[in-house]
């Protein structure tokens, strides 16, 4: 029996009976796919200063370093794919158990796994565009340092850099859906980054956290699973399916 047995039963019941469940994910959702997170040992920001590689200033004044960091991110992404946890969330959406996913992740794994209503709060790595006019480009062109095919400008990945505002449409939709949700499932995030870490505080319904390490947050959760995202999601899914077999 799982050490979380009673909590799994309770959380599965809430997911089955909620009228509007929103999932909010961070980098810990994708570590089982092989992508490092940011702040755990071995995470990107434990090895590199984000100001030097992932800021507007880095893109403007040290393009080579910026380019090297995001080329490494593209190369890592190419070797990885969504895992069972991503697929479980996609099936829950198909079954009407999940309304939408608001994610800080830029890997596109929720959509690759089959989720449709995904709000990418920090953009998407693959949405390469030129720096000044937003003409679309490709990851391959970015990695080869090819200029924009329309205006000759340098290319950049479609992520939100430090010093940039979040995409308004994704933010507005996530904000709206989280506010009207009656269940929020937060997965794999340290909740250290503003403004997205304010979103769980806006939720008025029940709140569940799945995170490998303890999280200190202004948000209080009704259930906390300290564990691995894919494993807990599998246990929740098994528990929900037990009654229907
Ligand atoms: P962090 O690296 O800050 O936190 C990831 C959390 O996921 C940690 O608390 C881990 O304990 C947990 N974790 C790791 N693997 C897990 C697993 N398999 N199952 C469950 N939990 C796991 O990443 P985020 O909170 O997503 O922004 O970081 C937020 C933002 O900071 C990122 O979107 C990025 C970064 O700066 C930008 O680049 C704009």
mmCIF file of C-alpha atoms and ligand atoms in Angstrom:
data_model
loop_
_atom_site.group_PDB
_atom_site.id
_atom_site.type_symbol
_atom_site.label_atom_id
_atom_site.label_comp_id
_atom_site.label_asym_id
_atom_site.label_seq_id
_atom_site.Cartn_x
_atom_site.Cartn_y
_atom_site.Cartn_z
ATOM 1 C CA UNK A 1 0.000 0.000 0.000
ATOM 2 C CA UNK A 2 1.328 3.483 -0.892
ATOM 3 C CA UNK A 3 2.480 5.704 1.959
ATOM 4 C CA UNK A 4 0.034 8.266 0.601
ATOM 5 C CA UNK A 5 -2.893 5.823 0.468
ATOM 6 C CA UNK A 6 -5.565 7.872 2.261
ATOM 7 C CA UNK A 7 -4.527 11.094 0.557
ATOM 8 C CA UNK A 8 -4.591 9.386 -2.834
ATOM 9 C CA UNK A 9 -8.163 8.220 -2.206
ATOM 10 C CA UNK A 10 -9.215 11.696 -1.116
ATOM 11 C CA UNK A 11 -7.486 13.517 -3.999
ATOM 12 C CA UNK A 12 -8.838 11.031 -6.567
ATOM 13 C CA UNK A 13 -12.329 11.639 -5.218
ATOM 14 C CA UNK A 14 -11.889 15.408 -5.542
ATOM 15 C CA UNK A 15 -10.648 15.069 -9.144
ATOM 16 C CA UNK A 16 -13.631 12.881 -10.012
ATOM 17 C CA UNK A 17 -16.198 15.209 -8.484
ATOM 18 C CA UNK A 18 -14.787 18.701 -9.145
ATOM 19 C CA UNK A 19 -16.619 20.725 -11.782
ATOM 20 C CA UNK A 20 -13.543 22.642 -12.938
ATOM 21 C CA UNK A 21 -10.008 21.382 -12.333
ATOM 22 C CA UNK A 22 -6.972 23.335 -13.486
ATOM 23 C CA UNK A 23 -3.439 21.883 -13.432
ATOM 24 C CA UNK A 24 -0.489 24.206 -12.866
ATOM 25 C CA UNK A 25 2.908 22.753 -13.747
ATOM 26 C CA UNK A 26 6.582 23.661 -13.415
ATOM 27 C CA UNK A 27 9.916 22.186 -14.409
ATOM 28 C CA UNK A 28 9.523 19.256 -11.978
ATOM 29 C CA UNK A 29 6.809 17.945 -14.293
ATOM 30 C CA UNK A 30 9.437 17.262 -16.956
ATOM 31 C CA UNK A 31 12.479 16.045 -15.008
ATOM 32 C CA UNK A 32 11.315 12.432 -15.442
ATOM 33 C CA UNK A 33 11.556 13.073 -19.183
ATOM 34 C CA UNK A 34 15.215 13.952 -18.725
ATOM 35 C CA UNK A 35 14.983 17.763 -18.712
ATOM 36 C CA UNK A 36 16.713 19.364 -15.722
ATOM 37 C CA UNK A 37 14.738 21.808 -13.608
ATOM 38 C CA UNK A 38 16.166 25.168 -12.511
ATOM 39 C CA UNK A 39 16.795 25.228 -8.769
ATOM 40 C CA UNK A 40 17.338 21.620 -7.660
ATOM 41 C CA UNK A 41 20.923 20.307 -7.478
ATOM 42 C CA UNK A 42 22.051 20.035 -11.109
ATOM 43 C CA UNK A 43 19.338 22.500 -12.214
ATOM 44 C CA UNK A 44 20.156 25.207 -14.785
ATOM 45 C CA UNK A 45 20.385 28.074 -12.292
ATOM 46 C CA UNK A 46 22.751 26.130 -10.022
ATOM 47 C CA UNK A 47 25.294 26.097 -12.861
ATOM 48 C CA UNK A 48 24.584 29.318 -14.720
ATOM 49 C CA UNK A 49 23.538 32.809 -13.725
ATOM 50 C CA UNK A 50 20.179 33.439 -15.441
ATOM 51 C CA UNK A 51 21.051 37.131 -15.851
ATOM 52 C CA UNK A 52 23.994 36.133 -18.053
ATOM 53 C CA UNK A 53 22.171 33.731 -20.363
ATOM 54 C CA UNK A 54 18.407 34.171 -20.141
ATOM 55 C CA UNK A 55 17.778 37.912 -19.865
ATOM 56 C CA UNK A 56 16.998 40.678 -22.329
ATOM 57 C CA UNK A 57 20.447 42.129 -21.571
ATOM 58 C CA UNK A 58 22.145 38.808 -22.344
ATOM 59 C CA UNK A 59 20.341 38.628 -25.698
ATOM 60 C CA UNK A 60 21.302 42.226 -26.524
ATOM 61 C CA UNK A 61 24.859 42.410 -25.243
ATOM 62 C CA UNK A 62 26.167 38.837 -25.146
ATOM 63 C CA UNK A 63 24.328 37.072 -27.916
ATOM 64 C CA UNK A 64 26.972 34.333 -28.186
ATOM 65 C CA UNK A 65 26.514 33.215 -24.571
ATOM 66 C CA UNK A 66 22.731 33.533 -24.866
ATOM 67 C CA UNK A 67 22.838 31.490 -28.074
ATOM 68 C CA UNK A 68 25.036 28.815 -26.511
ATOM 69 C CA UNK A 69 22.669 28.360 -23.549
ATOM 70 C CA UNK A 70 19.534 28.042 -25.675
ATOM 71 C CA UNK A 71 21.271 25.802 -28.223
ATOM 72 C CA UNK A 72 22.041 23.462 -25.310
ATOM 73 C CA UNK A 73 18.348 23.651 -24.259
ATOM 74 C CA UNK A 74 17.208 22.784 -27.820
ATOM 75 C CA UNK A 75 19.644 19.877 -28.031
ATOM 76 C CA UNK A 76 18.504 18.468 -24.684
ATOM 77 C CA UNK A 77 14.849 18.888 -25.672
ATOM 78 C CA UNK A 78 15.403 16.968 -28.908
ATOM 79 C CA UNK A 79 16.579 13.935 -26.923
ATOM 80 C CA UNK A 80 13.557 13.929 -24.571
ATOM 81 C CA UNK A 81 9.843 13.249 -24.818
ATOM 82 C CA UNK A 82 6.741 13.395 -22.620
ATOM 83 C CA UNK A 83 6.345 10.698 -19.940
ATOM 84 C CA UNK A 84 3.383 8.794 -18.559
ATOM 85 C CA UNK A 85 2.460 11.647 -16.196
ATOM 86 C CA UNK A 86 1.979 14.027 -19.141
ATOM 87 C CA UNK A 87 -0.146 11.371 -20.859
ATOM 88 C CA UNK A 88 -2.328 10.840 -17.779
ATOM 89 C CA UNK A 89 -3.114 14.564 -17.666
ATOM 90 C CA UNK A 90 -4.028 14.475 -21.374
ATOM 91 C CA UNK A 91 -6.407 11.548 -20.802
ATOM 92 C CA UNK A 92 -7.984 13.382 -17.877
ATOM 93 C CA UNK A 93 -8.644 16.326 -20.205
ATOM 94 C CA UNK A 94 -10.269 13.970 -22.755
ATOM 95 C CA UNK A 95 -12.464 12.534 -19.996
ATOM 96 C CA UNK A 96 -13.517 16.036 -18.923
ATOM 97 C CA UNK A 97 -11.703 15.730 -15.590
ATOM 98 C CA UNK A 98 -9.233 18.527 -16.338
ATOM 99 C CA UNK A 99 -10.306 21.873 -17.734
ATOM 100 C CA UNK A 100 -6.892 23.215 -18.687
ATOM 101 C CA UNK A 101 -3.188 23.253 -17.877
ATOM 102 C CA UNK A 102 -1.305 26.445 -17.020
ATOM 103 C CA UNK A 103 2.393 25.706 -17.360
ATOM 104 C CA UNK A 104 5.668 27.471 -16.731
ATOM 105 C CA UNK A 105 7.353 24.917 -18.973
ATOM 106 C CA UNK A 106 8.567 25.795 -22.445
ATOM 107 C CA UNK A 107 9.066 22.211 -23.671
ATOM 108 C CA UNK A 108 5.646 21.674 -25.288
ATOM 109 C CA UNK A 109 5.350 18.239 -23.649
ATOM 110 C CA UNK A 110 1.762 18.674 -22.463
ATOM 111 C CA UNK A 111 0.605 19.277 -26.046
ATOM 112 C CA UNK A 112 2.828 16.484 -27.391
ATOM 113 C CA UNK A 113 1.195 14.128 -24.889
ATOM 114 C CA UNK A 114 -2.260 15.122 -26.173
ATOM 115 C CA UNK A 115 -3.423 17.982 -23.942
ATOM 116 C CA UNK A 116 -5.190 20.716 -25.914
ATOM 117 C CA UNK A 117 -6.014 23.506 -23.488
ATOM 118 C CA UNK A 118 -2.511 24.527 -22.399
ATOM 119 C CA UNK A 119 -1.542 28.064 -21.389
ATOM 120 C CA UNK A 120 2.209 28.548 -21.764
ATOM 121 C CA UNK A 121 2.969 31.269 -19.243
ATOM 122 C CA UNK A 122 6.704 31.386 -20.038
ATOM 123 C CA UNK A 123 6.364 30.888 -23.788
ATOM 124 C CA UNK A 124 7.562 27.991 -25.921
ATOM 125 C CA UNK A 125 11.152 27.173 -26.817
ATOM 126 C CA UNK A 126 10.281 26.018 -30.341
ATOM 127 C CA UNK A 127 8.459 29.220 -31.300
ATOM 128 C CA UNK A 128 11.603 30.805 -32.703
ATOM 129 C CA UNK A 129 11.230 34.335 -34.027
ATOM 130 C CA UNK A 130 13.422 37.295 -34.908
ATOM 131 C CA UNK A 131 14.335 39.647 -32.104
ATOM 132 C CA UNK A 132 12.762 42.894 -33.263
ATOM 133 C CA UNK A 133 9.885 42.075 -35.607
ATOM 134 C CA UNK A 134 8.746 38.611 -34.511
ATOM 135 C CA UNK A 135 9.024 37.023 -37.961
ATOM 136 C CA UNK A 136 8.878 33.259 -37.394
ATOM 137 C CA UNK A 137 11.999 31.116 -37.733
ATOM 138 C CA UNK A 138 12.903 27.507 -36.954
ATOM 139 C CA UNK A 139 14.920 25.939 -34.120
ATOM 140 C CA UNK A 140 17.369 24.647 -36.757
ATOM 141 C CA UNK A 141 17.930 28.180 -38.088
ATOM 142 C CA UNK A 142 18.421 29.469 -34.551
ATOM 143 C CA UNK A 143 20.960 26.786 -33.729
ATOM 144 C CA UNK A 144 22.860 27.459 -36.980
ATOM 145 C CA UNK A 145 22.805 31.200 -36.243
ATOM 146 C CA UNK A 146 21.028 31.828 -39.536
ATOM 147 C CA UNK A 147 19.509 35.297 -39.792
ATOM 148 C CA UNK A 148 15.761 35.937 -40.099
ATOM 149 C CA UNK A 149 14.661 35.004 -43.627
ATOM 150 C CA UNK A 150 12.512 38.150 -43.867
ATOM 151 C CA UNK A 151 14.535 40.975 -42.299
ATOM 152 C CA UNK A 152 18.001 39.540 -41.599
ATOM 153 C CA UNK A 153 17.693 40.106 -37.844
ATOM 154 C CA UNK A 154 19.038 37.644 -35.289
ATOM 155 C CA UNK A 155 16.735 34.850 -34.101
ATOM 156 C CA UNK A 156 15.653 33.992 -30.571
ATOM 157 C CA UNK A 157 13.633 31.219 -28.912
ATOM 158 C CA UNK A 158 10.010 31.951 -27.989
ATOM 159 C CA UNK A 159 10.592 31.901 -24.241
ATOM 160 C CA UNK A 160 9.975 34.710 -21.768
ATOM 161 C CA UNK A 161 13.352 36.157 -20.819
ATOM 162 C CA UNK A 162 14.142 37.824 -17.515
ATOM 163 C CA UNK A 163 13.102 41.446 -18.051
ATOM 164 C CA UNK A 164 10.157 40.593 -20.328
ATOM 165 C CA UNK A 165 6.467 40.513 -19.534
ATOM 166 C CA UNK A 166 4.449 37.311 -19.707
ATOM 167 C CA UNK A 167 2.307 36.625 -22.795
ATOM 168 C CA UNK A 168 -0.937 38.472 -21.999
ATOM 169 C CA UNK A 169 -3.351 35.950 -23.523
ATOM 170 C CA UNK A 170 -1.848 32.974 -21.649
ATOM 171 C CA UNK A 171 -1.758 34.920 -18.398
ATOM 172 C CA UNK A 172 -5.361 36.184 -18.738
ATOM 173 C CA UNK A 173 -6.732 32.735 -19.538
ATOM 174 C CA UNK A 174 -4.780 31.022 -16.768
ATOM 175 C CA UNK A 175 -5.817 33.700 -14.287
ATOM 176 C CA UNK A 176 -9.484 33.440 -15.296
ATOM 177 C CA UNK A 177 -9.630 29.636 -15.220
ATOM 178 C CA UNK A 178 -7.712 29.291 -11.957
ATOM 179 C CA UNK A 179 -9.976 31.833 -10.291
ATOM 180 C CA UNK A 180 -13.121 30.004 -11.299
ATOM 181 C CA UNK A 181 -11.750 26.505 -10.702
ATOM 182 C CA UNK A 182 -12.903 24.450 -7.734
ATOM 183 C CA UNK A 183 -9.758 22.288 -7.772
ATOM 184 C CA UNK A 184 -6.180 23.278 -8.520
ATOM 185 C CA UNK A 185 -3.491 20.635 -8.953
ATOM 186 C CA UNK A 186 0.005 22.138 -8.682
ATOM 187 C CA UNK A 187 2.830 19.891 -9.915
ATOM 188 C CA UNK A 188 6.627 20.216 -9.851
ATOM 189 C CA UNK A 189 7.312 23.828 -9.078
ATOM 190 C CA UNK A 190 9.254 25.605 -6.341
ATOM 191 C CA UNK A 191 6.755 28.505 -6.587
ATOM 192 C CA UNK A 192 9.647 30.941 -6.334
ATOM 193 C CA UNK A 193 9.077 32.859 -9.539
ATOM 194 C CA UNK A 194 6.801 35.871 -9.716
ATOM 195 C CA UNK A 195 4.238 36.632 -11.045
ATOM 196 C CA UNK A 196 3.238 33.019 -11.787
ATOM 197 C CA UNK A 197 3.632 31.983 -8.152
ATOM 198 C CA UNK A 198 0.691 34.289 -7.382
ATOM 199 C CA UNK A 199 -1.691 32.162 -9.456
ATOM 200 C CA UNK A 200 -2.213 29.368 -6.889
ATOM 201 C CA UNK A 201 -3.019 32.021 -4.293
ATOM 202 C CA UNK A 202 -5.881 33.237 -6.529
ATOM 203 C CA UNK A 203 -7.565 29.828 -6.512
ATOM 204 C CA UNK A 204 -10.596 29.670 -4.245
ATOM 205 C CA UNK A 205 -11.278 25.938 -4.348
ATOM 206 C CA UNK A 206 -9.357 22.928 -3.079
ATOM 207 C CA UNK A 207 -5.612 22.845 -3.743
ATOM 208 C CA UNK A 208 -3.330 19.849 -4.130
ATOM 209 C CA UNK A 209 0.461 20.023 -4.430
ATOM 210 C CA UNK A 210 2.675 17.290 -5.885
ATOM 211 C CA UNK A 211 6.358 18.150 -5.461
ATOM 212 C CA UNK A 212 9.476 16.127 -4.776
ATOM 213 C CA UNK A 213 10.917 18.634 -2.278
ATOM 214 C CA UNK A 214 9.135 20.761 0.327
ATOM 215 C CA UNK A 215 7.908 24.092 -1.041
ATOM 216 C CA UNK A 216 7.653 27.277 0.968
ATOM 217 C CA UNK A 217 4.841 29.316 -0.451
ATOM 218 C CA UNK A 218 2.292 31.882 0.598
ATOM 219 C CA UNK A 219 -0.274 29.440 -0.759
ATOM 220 C CA UNK A 220 -1.728 26.834 1.564
ATOM 221 C CA UNK A 221 -2.590 23.416 0.171
ATOM 222 C CA UNK A 222 -5.290 20.993 1.308
ATOM 223 C CA UNK A 223 -3.212 17.975 0.326
ATOM 224 C CA UNK A 224 0.559 17.846 -0.195
ATOM 225 C CA UNK A 225 2.164 14.848 -1.864
ATOM 226 C CA UNK A 226 5.888 14.976 -1.362
ATOM 227 C CA UNK A 227 6.829 12.672 -4.205
ATOM 228 C CA UNK A 228 7.567 12.119 -7.854
ATOM 229 C CA UNK A 229 5.019 13.616 -10.243
ATOM 230 C CA UNK A 230 4.700 10.644 -12.592
ATOM 231 C CA UNK A 231 4.350 8.196 -9.724
ATOM 232 C CA UNK A 232 1.708 10.175 -7.843
ATOM 233 C CA UNK A 233 -0.269 10.857 -11.032
ATOM 234 C CA UNK A 234 -0.195 7.126 -11.811
ATOM 235 C CA UNK A 235 -1.456 6.299 -8.314
ATOM 236 C CA UNK A 236 -4.246 8.863 -8.636
ATOM 237 C CA UNK A 237 -5.199 7.505 -12.050
ATOM 238 C CA UNK A 238 -5.206 3.903 -10.781
ATOM 239 C CA UNK A 239 -7.346 4.893 -7.824
ATOM 240 C CA UNK A 240 -9.833 6.713 -10.080
ATOM 241 C CA UNK A 241 -10.036 3.754 -12.457
ATOM 242 C CA UNK A 242 -10.498 1.159 -9.710
ATOM 243 C CA UNK A 243 -14.188 1.889 -9.351
ATOM 244 C CA UNK A 244 -14.797 1.654 -13.094
ATOM 245 C CA UNK A 245 -13.082 -1.715 -13.746
HETATM 246 P P1 LIG B 1 12.287 24.998 -10.100
HETATM 247 O O1 LIG B 1 13.541 24.358 -10.543
HETATM 248 O O2 LIG B 1 12.397 26.271 -9.350
HETATM 249 O O3 LIG B 1 11.473 23.989 -9.184
HETATM 250 C C1 LIG B 1 11.196 22.691 -9.621
HETATM 251 C C2 LIG B 1 10.575 21.914 -8.481
HETATM 252 O O4 LIG B 1 10.193 20.655 -8.999
HETATM 253 C C3 LIG B 1 11.514 21.656 -7.313
HETATM 254 O O5 LIG B 1 10.899 22.120 -6.116
HETATM 255 C C4 LIG B 1 11.690 20.137 -7.292
HETATM 256 O O6 LIG B 1 11.647 19.613 -5.975
HETATM 257 C C5 LIG B 1 10.481 19.652 -8.047
HETATM 258 N N1 LIG B 1 10.706 18.424 -8.807
HETATM 259 C C6 LIG B 1 11.763 18.069 -9.567
HETATM 260 N N2 LIG B 1 11.566 16.872 -10.141
HETATM 261 C C7 LIG B 1 10.341 16.441 -9.720
HETATM 262 C C8 LIG B 1 9.553 15.279 -9.983
HETATM 263 N N3 LIG B 1 9.968 14.298 -10.778
HETATM 264 N N4 LIG B 1 8.343 15.217 -9.400
HETATM 265 C C9 LIG B 1 7.898 16.188 -8.572
HETATM 266 N N5 LIG B 1 8.589 17.297 -8.301
HETATM 267 C C10 LIG B 1 9.798 17.436 -8.874
HETATM 268 O O7 LIG B 1 11.354 25.136 -11.387
HETATM 269 P P2 LIG B 1 10.053 26.047 -11.587
HETATM 270 O O8 LIG B 1 9.343 26.267 -10.318
HETATM 271 O O9 LIG B 1 9.287 25.489 -12.723
HETATM 272 O O10 LIG B 1 11.431 30.610 -15.896
HETATM 273 O O11 LIG B 1 10.731 27.393 -12.054
HETATM 274 C C11 LIG B 1 9.941 28.445 -12.473
HETATM 275 C C12 LIG B 1 10.663 29.251 -13.508
HETATM 276 O O12 LIG B 1 11.999 29.540 -13.068
HETATM 277 C C13 LIG B 1 10.899 28.564 -14.830
HETATM 278 O O13 LIG B 1 9.747 28.544 -15.658
HETATM 279 C C14 LIG B 1 11.996 29.377 -15.437
HETATM 280 C C15 LIG B 1 12.878 29.586 -14.223
HETATM 281 O O14 LIG B 1 13.562 30.807 -14.205
HETATM 282 C C16 LIG B 1 11.977 31.251 -16.945
HETATM 283 O O15 LIG B 1 12.965 30.831 -17.528
HETATM 284 C C17 LIG B 1 11.251 32.491 -17.314
#
